[in-house]
XYZ file of C-alpha atoms in Angstrom:
427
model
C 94.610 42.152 -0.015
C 97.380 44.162 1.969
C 98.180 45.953 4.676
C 95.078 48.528 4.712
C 92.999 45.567 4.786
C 95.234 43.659 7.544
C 96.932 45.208 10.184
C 98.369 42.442 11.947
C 100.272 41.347 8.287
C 103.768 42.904 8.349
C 105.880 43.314 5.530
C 109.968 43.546 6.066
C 110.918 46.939 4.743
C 114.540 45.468 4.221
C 112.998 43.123 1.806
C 115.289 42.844 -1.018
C 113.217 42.007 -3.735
C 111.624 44.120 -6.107
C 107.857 43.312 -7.732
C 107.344 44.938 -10.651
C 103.341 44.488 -12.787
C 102.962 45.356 -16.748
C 99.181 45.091 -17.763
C 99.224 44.946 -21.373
C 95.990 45.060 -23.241
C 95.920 43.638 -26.888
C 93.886 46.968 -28.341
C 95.960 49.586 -26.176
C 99.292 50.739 -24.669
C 100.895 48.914 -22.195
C 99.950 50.070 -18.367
C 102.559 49.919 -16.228
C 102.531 50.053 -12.125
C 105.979 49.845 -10.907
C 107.220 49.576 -7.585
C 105.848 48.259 -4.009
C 102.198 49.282 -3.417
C 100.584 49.126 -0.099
C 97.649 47.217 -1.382
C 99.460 44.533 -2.748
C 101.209 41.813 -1.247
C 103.501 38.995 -2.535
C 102.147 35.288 -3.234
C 103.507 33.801 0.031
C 102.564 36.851 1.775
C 98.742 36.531 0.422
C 98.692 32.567 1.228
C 99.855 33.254 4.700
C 97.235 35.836 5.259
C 94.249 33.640 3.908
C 95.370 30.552 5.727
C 95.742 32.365 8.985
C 91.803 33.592 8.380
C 90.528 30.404 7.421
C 92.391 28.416 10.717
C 89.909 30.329 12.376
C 87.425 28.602 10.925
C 85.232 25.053 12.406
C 85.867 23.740 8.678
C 87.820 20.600 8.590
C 91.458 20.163 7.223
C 90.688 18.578 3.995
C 88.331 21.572 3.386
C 90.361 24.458 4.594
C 93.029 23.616 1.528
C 90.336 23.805 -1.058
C 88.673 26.681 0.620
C 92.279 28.718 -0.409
C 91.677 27.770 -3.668
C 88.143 29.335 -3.896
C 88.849 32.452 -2.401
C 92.421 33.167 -4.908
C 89.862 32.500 -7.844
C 87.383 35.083 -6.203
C 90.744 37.129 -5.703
C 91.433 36.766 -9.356
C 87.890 37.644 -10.175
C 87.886 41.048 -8.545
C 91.821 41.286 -9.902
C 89.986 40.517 -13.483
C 87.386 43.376 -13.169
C 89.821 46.224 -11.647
C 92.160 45.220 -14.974
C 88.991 45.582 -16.984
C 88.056 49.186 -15.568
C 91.802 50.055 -15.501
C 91.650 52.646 -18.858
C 88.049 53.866 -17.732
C 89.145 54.707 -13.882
C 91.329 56.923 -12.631
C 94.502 54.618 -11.564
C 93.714 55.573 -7.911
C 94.293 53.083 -5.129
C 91.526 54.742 -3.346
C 88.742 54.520 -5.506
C 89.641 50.913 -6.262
C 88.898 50.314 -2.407
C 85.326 52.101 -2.849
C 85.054 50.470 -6.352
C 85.354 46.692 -4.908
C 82.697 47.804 -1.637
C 80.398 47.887 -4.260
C 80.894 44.645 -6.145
C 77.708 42.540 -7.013
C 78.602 38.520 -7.073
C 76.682 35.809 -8.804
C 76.182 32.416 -7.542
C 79.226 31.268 -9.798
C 81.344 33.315 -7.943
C 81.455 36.467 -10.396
C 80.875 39.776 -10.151
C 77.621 41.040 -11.767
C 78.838 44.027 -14.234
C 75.899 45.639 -14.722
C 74.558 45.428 -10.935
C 77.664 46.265 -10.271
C 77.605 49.042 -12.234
C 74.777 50.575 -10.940
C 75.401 50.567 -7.056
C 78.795 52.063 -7.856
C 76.839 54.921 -9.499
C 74.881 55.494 -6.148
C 78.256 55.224 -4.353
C 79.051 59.187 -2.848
C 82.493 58.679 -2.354
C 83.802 58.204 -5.809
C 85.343 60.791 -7.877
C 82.748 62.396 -10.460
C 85.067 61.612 -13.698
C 85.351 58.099 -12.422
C 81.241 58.179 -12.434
C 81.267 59.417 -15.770
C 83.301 56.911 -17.408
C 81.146 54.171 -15.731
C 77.917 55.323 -16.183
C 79.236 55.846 -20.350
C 80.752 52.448 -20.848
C 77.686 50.996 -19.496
C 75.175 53.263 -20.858
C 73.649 54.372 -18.061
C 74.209 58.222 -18.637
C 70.216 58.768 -18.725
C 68.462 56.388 -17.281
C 70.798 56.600 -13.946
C 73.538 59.135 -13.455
C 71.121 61.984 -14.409
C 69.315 60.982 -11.619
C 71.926 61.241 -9.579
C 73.716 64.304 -10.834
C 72.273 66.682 -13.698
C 75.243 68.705 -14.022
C 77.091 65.372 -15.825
C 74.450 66.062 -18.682
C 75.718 69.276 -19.217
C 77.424 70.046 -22.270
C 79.941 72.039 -20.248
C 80.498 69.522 -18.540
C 81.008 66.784 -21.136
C 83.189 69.325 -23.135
C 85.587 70.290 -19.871
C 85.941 66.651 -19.526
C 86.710 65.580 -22.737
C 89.490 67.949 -23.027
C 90.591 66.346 -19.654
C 90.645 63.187 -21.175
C 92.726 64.667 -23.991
C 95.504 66.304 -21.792
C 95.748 63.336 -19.351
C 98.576 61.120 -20.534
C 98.809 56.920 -20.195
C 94.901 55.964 -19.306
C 93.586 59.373 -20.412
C 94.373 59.025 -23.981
C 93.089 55.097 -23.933
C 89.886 56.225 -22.901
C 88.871 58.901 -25.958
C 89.673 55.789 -27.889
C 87.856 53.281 -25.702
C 84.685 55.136 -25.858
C 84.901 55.222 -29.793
C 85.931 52.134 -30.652
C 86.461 50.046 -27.887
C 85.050 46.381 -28.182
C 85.487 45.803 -24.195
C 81.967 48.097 -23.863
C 79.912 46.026 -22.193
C 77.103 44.410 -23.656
C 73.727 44.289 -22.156
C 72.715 40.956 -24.186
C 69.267 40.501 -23.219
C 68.814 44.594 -24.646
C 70.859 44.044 -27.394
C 68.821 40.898 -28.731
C 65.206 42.741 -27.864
C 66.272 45.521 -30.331
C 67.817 42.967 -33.036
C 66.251 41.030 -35.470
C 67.124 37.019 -35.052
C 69.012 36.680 -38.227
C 71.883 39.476 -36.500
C 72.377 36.950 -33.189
C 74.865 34.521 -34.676
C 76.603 37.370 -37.003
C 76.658 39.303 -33.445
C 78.176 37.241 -31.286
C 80.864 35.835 -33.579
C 82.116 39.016 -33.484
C 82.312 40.099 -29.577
C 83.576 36.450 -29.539
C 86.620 37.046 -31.535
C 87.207 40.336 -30.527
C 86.386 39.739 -26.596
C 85.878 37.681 -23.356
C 82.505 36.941 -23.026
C 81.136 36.279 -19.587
C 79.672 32.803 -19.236
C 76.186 33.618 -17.971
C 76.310 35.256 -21.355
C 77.256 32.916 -23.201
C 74.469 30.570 -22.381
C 71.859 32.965 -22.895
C 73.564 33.855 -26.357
C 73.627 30.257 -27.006
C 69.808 29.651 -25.759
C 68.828 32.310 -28.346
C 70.204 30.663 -31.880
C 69.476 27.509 -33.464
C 70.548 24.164 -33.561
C 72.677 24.917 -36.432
C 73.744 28.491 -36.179
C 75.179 26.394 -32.283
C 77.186 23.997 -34.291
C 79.169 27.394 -35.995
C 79.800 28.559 -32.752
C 81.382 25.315 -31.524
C 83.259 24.641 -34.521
C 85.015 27.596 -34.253
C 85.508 28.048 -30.041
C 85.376 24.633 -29.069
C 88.748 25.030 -26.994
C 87.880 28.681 -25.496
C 83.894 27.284 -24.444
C 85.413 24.486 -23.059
C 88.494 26.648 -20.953
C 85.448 27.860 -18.933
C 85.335 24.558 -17.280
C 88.653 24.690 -15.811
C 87.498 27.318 -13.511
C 85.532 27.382 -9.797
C 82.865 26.568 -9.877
C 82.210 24.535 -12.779
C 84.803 22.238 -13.042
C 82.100 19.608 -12.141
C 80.709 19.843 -15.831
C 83.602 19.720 -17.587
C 83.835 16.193 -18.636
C 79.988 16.346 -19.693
C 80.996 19.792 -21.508
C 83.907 17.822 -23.265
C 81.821 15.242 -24.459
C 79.915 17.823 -26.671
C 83.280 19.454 -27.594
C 85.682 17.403 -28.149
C 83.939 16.332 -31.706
C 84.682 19.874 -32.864
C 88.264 19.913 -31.426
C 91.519 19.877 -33.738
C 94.428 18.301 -32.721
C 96.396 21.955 -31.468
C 93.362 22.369 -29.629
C 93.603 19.053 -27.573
C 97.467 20.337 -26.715
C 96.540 23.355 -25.628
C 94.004 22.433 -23.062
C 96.044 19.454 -22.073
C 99.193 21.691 -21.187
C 96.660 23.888 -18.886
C 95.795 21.017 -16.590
C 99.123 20.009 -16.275
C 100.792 23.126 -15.698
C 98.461 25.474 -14.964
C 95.970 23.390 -12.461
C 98.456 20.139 -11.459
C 102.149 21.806 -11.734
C 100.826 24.728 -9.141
C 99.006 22.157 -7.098
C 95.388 23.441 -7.132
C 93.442 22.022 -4.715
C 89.893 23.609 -5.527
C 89.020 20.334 -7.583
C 90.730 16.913 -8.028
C 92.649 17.837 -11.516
C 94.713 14.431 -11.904
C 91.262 12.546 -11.703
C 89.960 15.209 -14.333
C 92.852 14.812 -16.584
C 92.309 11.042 -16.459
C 88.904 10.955 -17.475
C 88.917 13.228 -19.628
C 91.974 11.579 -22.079
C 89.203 8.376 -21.827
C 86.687 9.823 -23.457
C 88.838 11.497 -26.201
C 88.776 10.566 -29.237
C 91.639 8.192 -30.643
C 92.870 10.757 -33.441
C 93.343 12.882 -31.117
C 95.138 11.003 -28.485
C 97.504 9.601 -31.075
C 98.239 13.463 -31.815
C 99.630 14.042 -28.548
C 102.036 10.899 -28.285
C 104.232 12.347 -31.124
C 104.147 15.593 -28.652
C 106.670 17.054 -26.010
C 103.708 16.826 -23.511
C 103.153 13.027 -23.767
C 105.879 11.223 -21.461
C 105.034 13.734 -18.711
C 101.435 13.534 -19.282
C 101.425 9.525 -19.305
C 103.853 9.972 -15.830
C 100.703 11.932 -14.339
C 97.713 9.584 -14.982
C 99.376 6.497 -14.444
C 101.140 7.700 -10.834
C 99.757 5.404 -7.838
C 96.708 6.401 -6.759
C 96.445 7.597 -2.896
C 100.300 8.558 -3.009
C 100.670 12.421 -3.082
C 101.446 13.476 -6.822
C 105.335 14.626 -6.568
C 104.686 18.073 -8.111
C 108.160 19.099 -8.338
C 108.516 16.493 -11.560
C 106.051 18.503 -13.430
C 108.193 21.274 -12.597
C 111.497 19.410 -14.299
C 109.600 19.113 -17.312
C 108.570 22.605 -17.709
C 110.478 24.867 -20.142
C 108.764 27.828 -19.863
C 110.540 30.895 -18.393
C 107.645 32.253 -16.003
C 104.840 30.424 -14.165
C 101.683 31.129 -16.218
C 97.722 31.087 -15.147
C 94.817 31.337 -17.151
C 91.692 32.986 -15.541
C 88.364 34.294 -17.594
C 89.985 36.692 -20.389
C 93.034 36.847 -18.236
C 97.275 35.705 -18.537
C 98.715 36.050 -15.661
C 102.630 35.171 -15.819
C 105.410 35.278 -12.978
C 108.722 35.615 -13.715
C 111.578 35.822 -11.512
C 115.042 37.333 -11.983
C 118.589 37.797 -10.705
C 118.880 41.299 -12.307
C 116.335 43.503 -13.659
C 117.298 44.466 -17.168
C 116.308 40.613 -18.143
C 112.626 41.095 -17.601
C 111.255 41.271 -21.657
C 114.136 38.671 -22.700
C 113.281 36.161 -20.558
C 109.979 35.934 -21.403
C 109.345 33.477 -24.633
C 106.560 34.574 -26.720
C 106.125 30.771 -27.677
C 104.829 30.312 -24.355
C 101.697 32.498 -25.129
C 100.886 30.217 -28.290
C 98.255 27.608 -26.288
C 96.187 30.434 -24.970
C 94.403 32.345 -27.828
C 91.621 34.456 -26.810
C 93.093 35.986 -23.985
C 92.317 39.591 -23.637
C 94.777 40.828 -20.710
C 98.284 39.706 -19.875
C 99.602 40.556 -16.695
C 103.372 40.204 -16.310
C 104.780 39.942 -12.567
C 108.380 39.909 -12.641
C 110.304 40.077 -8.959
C 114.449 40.616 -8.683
C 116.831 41.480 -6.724
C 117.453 45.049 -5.796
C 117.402 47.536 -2.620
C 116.103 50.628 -3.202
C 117.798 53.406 -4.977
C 116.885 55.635 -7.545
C 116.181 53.581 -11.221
C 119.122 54.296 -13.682
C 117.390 55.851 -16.811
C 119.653 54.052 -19.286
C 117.702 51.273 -17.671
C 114.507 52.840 -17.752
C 114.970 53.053 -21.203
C 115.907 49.938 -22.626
C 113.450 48.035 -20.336
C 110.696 50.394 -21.927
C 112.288 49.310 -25.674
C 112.317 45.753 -24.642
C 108.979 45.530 -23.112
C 107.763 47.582 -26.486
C 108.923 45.245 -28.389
C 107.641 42.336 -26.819
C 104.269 43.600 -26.884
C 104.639 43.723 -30.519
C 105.363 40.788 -30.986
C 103.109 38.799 -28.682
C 100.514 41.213 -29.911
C 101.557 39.207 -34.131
C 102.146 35.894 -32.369
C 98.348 35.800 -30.916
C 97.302 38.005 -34.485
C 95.704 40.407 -32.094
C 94.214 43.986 -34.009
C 96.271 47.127 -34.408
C 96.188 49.332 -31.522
C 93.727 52.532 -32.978
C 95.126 55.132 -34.072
């Protein structure tokens, strides 16, 4: 949300600080939007605005605090599918306005892709290329956008805009690859599995499961469609990343009933992981859209004793015991969670998506003081965005700097990119 969306929010133009986004995805080059946009405001910024919307509302007090929480995970599910779309669209602020008037949500709180999809197809007001590349990564070229608009069948057409794809730089070379080879296509499962034979299923999804974020309505209809055993293969190997779902609005209710069918197949890294995302991911930042301490407390009763015994031998465990055993009805001190954190940047986890915030004295410390060993409990995610804010008025960027922040963010890429043991970019 920002300032074309709310007029009486007002940024101070003598605002020393500079925000600064790197979207990295683990098959491509790194995207990078620098500077102040007018569409985007900073954290406090954002919280003020939603508060001062929902104050407005009858809801009580105790429900107005969770209510923030819901809408920054709807936030960061439209923020999810604009990252998604970023190497297909056309990087325009403009047609991400018309893109997100045409959003389709679910009753989870997600946005329908394929719905989606299609109104955005009927939409005049977006660009024709942007059409194309939507209607192509979602295969709808015939049965929808020819409707619509012959002359994108044309052959003249398709050629003039390949060679547009070609000469465009940054997202315009991602995309000849992304139609080729791309494994973010999406996947119109119920399709897929009329045209496949039933022995293909679990060979199927193992692989868009290791290679990509699969949506969780998905899931469960992948799931419904395999046996008993081929089930147990699935959980075996994603135990953790099935489980992660959990953790997010709106169905951190099952979790617990979830874990109880997981935790069997979970190692003792695994039980770390997920442990050090409730506590500094959910607790540490002081969500409020579900009671997290009362999660975290449960759900170490029902683990299994192996696995518990793991953890006291672990950095995690003196903080962790501090947290289930604090007074219940006192409000959890979250600044103590805070002491015990090393990392360098504030980290969130949300459906396929890293989101990190780092903040700096000086900018040419953005790629150093991020610790790749930081990135180690959360496999499986597909985008990392890296918010860093420092210090500095505006003036024109000193190239020297430009330089070696591109070399240091290069090389940090790299070696996140052997750290996680995601694929080679294509070539």
């Amino acid at each position: 949300m920002g300032k074309k969306f709310e007029q009486t929010c007002k940024l101070d133009p003598a605002d020393p600080w500079r925000w600064e986004n790197d979207l990295a995805d683990e098959k491509y080059e790194i995207f990078d939007q620098y500077g102040k946009r007018e569409s985007i405001l900073p954290f406090s910024k954002w919280e003020e605005l939603v508060e001062k919307k929902i104050s407005m509302s009858i809801l009580p007090p105790m429900l107005r605090s969770e209510l923030l929480d819901v809408i920054r995970s709807v936030a960061a599910e439209a923020d999810r599918w604009l990252k998604e779309h970023f190497p297909i669209s056309l990087r325009s602020c403009e047609q991400e306005q018309y893109a997100q008037s045409c959003f389709q949500w679910s009753s989870l709180g997600k946005i329908n892709r394929l719905k989606t999809a299609k109104t955005l197809l009927t939409n005049p007001r977006l660009h024709i290329d942007y059409l194309y590349s939507i209607a192509k990564h979602y295969d709808l070229m015939e049965n929808t956008l020819s409707h619509r608009n012959t002359n994108l069948m044309c052959p003249n057409f398709m050629e003039g805009d390949e060679a547009s794809r070609r000469s465009r730089s940054g997202a315009g070379a991602i995309c000849e690859k992304f139609f080729e080879k791309s494994t973010l296509k999406y996947i119109a499962w119920p399709d897929y599995f009329a045209k496949s034979a039933p022995d293909q299923y679990l060979q199927y999804i193992q692989k868009v499961m290791s290679e990509n974020y699969i949506e969780y309505e998905d899931l469960l209809f992948c799931l419904s469609h395999i046996s008993e055993d081929e089930r147990e293969i699935i959980f075996k190997k994603y135990a953790l990343r099935i489980l992660m779902y959990f953790l997010d609005w709106p169905l951190q209710s099952e979790f617990l009933y979830a874990a109880k069918h997981l935790l069997p197949y979970f190692t003792g890294n695994n039980f770390r992981d997920i442990l050090t995302v409730i506590l500094y991911e959910r607790i540490m930042l002081g969500r409020k859209d579900f009671n997290y301490i009362s999660l975290l407390k449960e759900f170490w009763a029902i683990s299994p004793l192996l696995l518990r015994r793991f953890i006291e031998t672990n950095s995690i465990y003196k903080i962790l015991m501090h947290t289930m055993n604090y007074p219940i009805g006192e409000v959890f001190p979250h600044q103590k969670l805070f002491e015990s954190f090393h990392g360098t940047g504030l980290m969130f986890g949300y459906q396929g998506m890293k989101y990190v915030l780092i903040r700096l004295e000086t900018p040419d410390k953005s790629f150093v003081a991020l610790n790749c060993d930081h990135f180690t409990p959360y496999l499986g995610y597909k985008f990392c965005s890296i918010t860093y804010v420092y210090k500095l008025r505006r003036r024109k960027r000193d190239k020297a700097l430009q330089t070696q922040t591109k070399e240091r963010r290069t090389a940090f890429i790299s070696k996140l990119r052997d750290l996680c043991h995601w694929p080679n970019r294509p070539t």
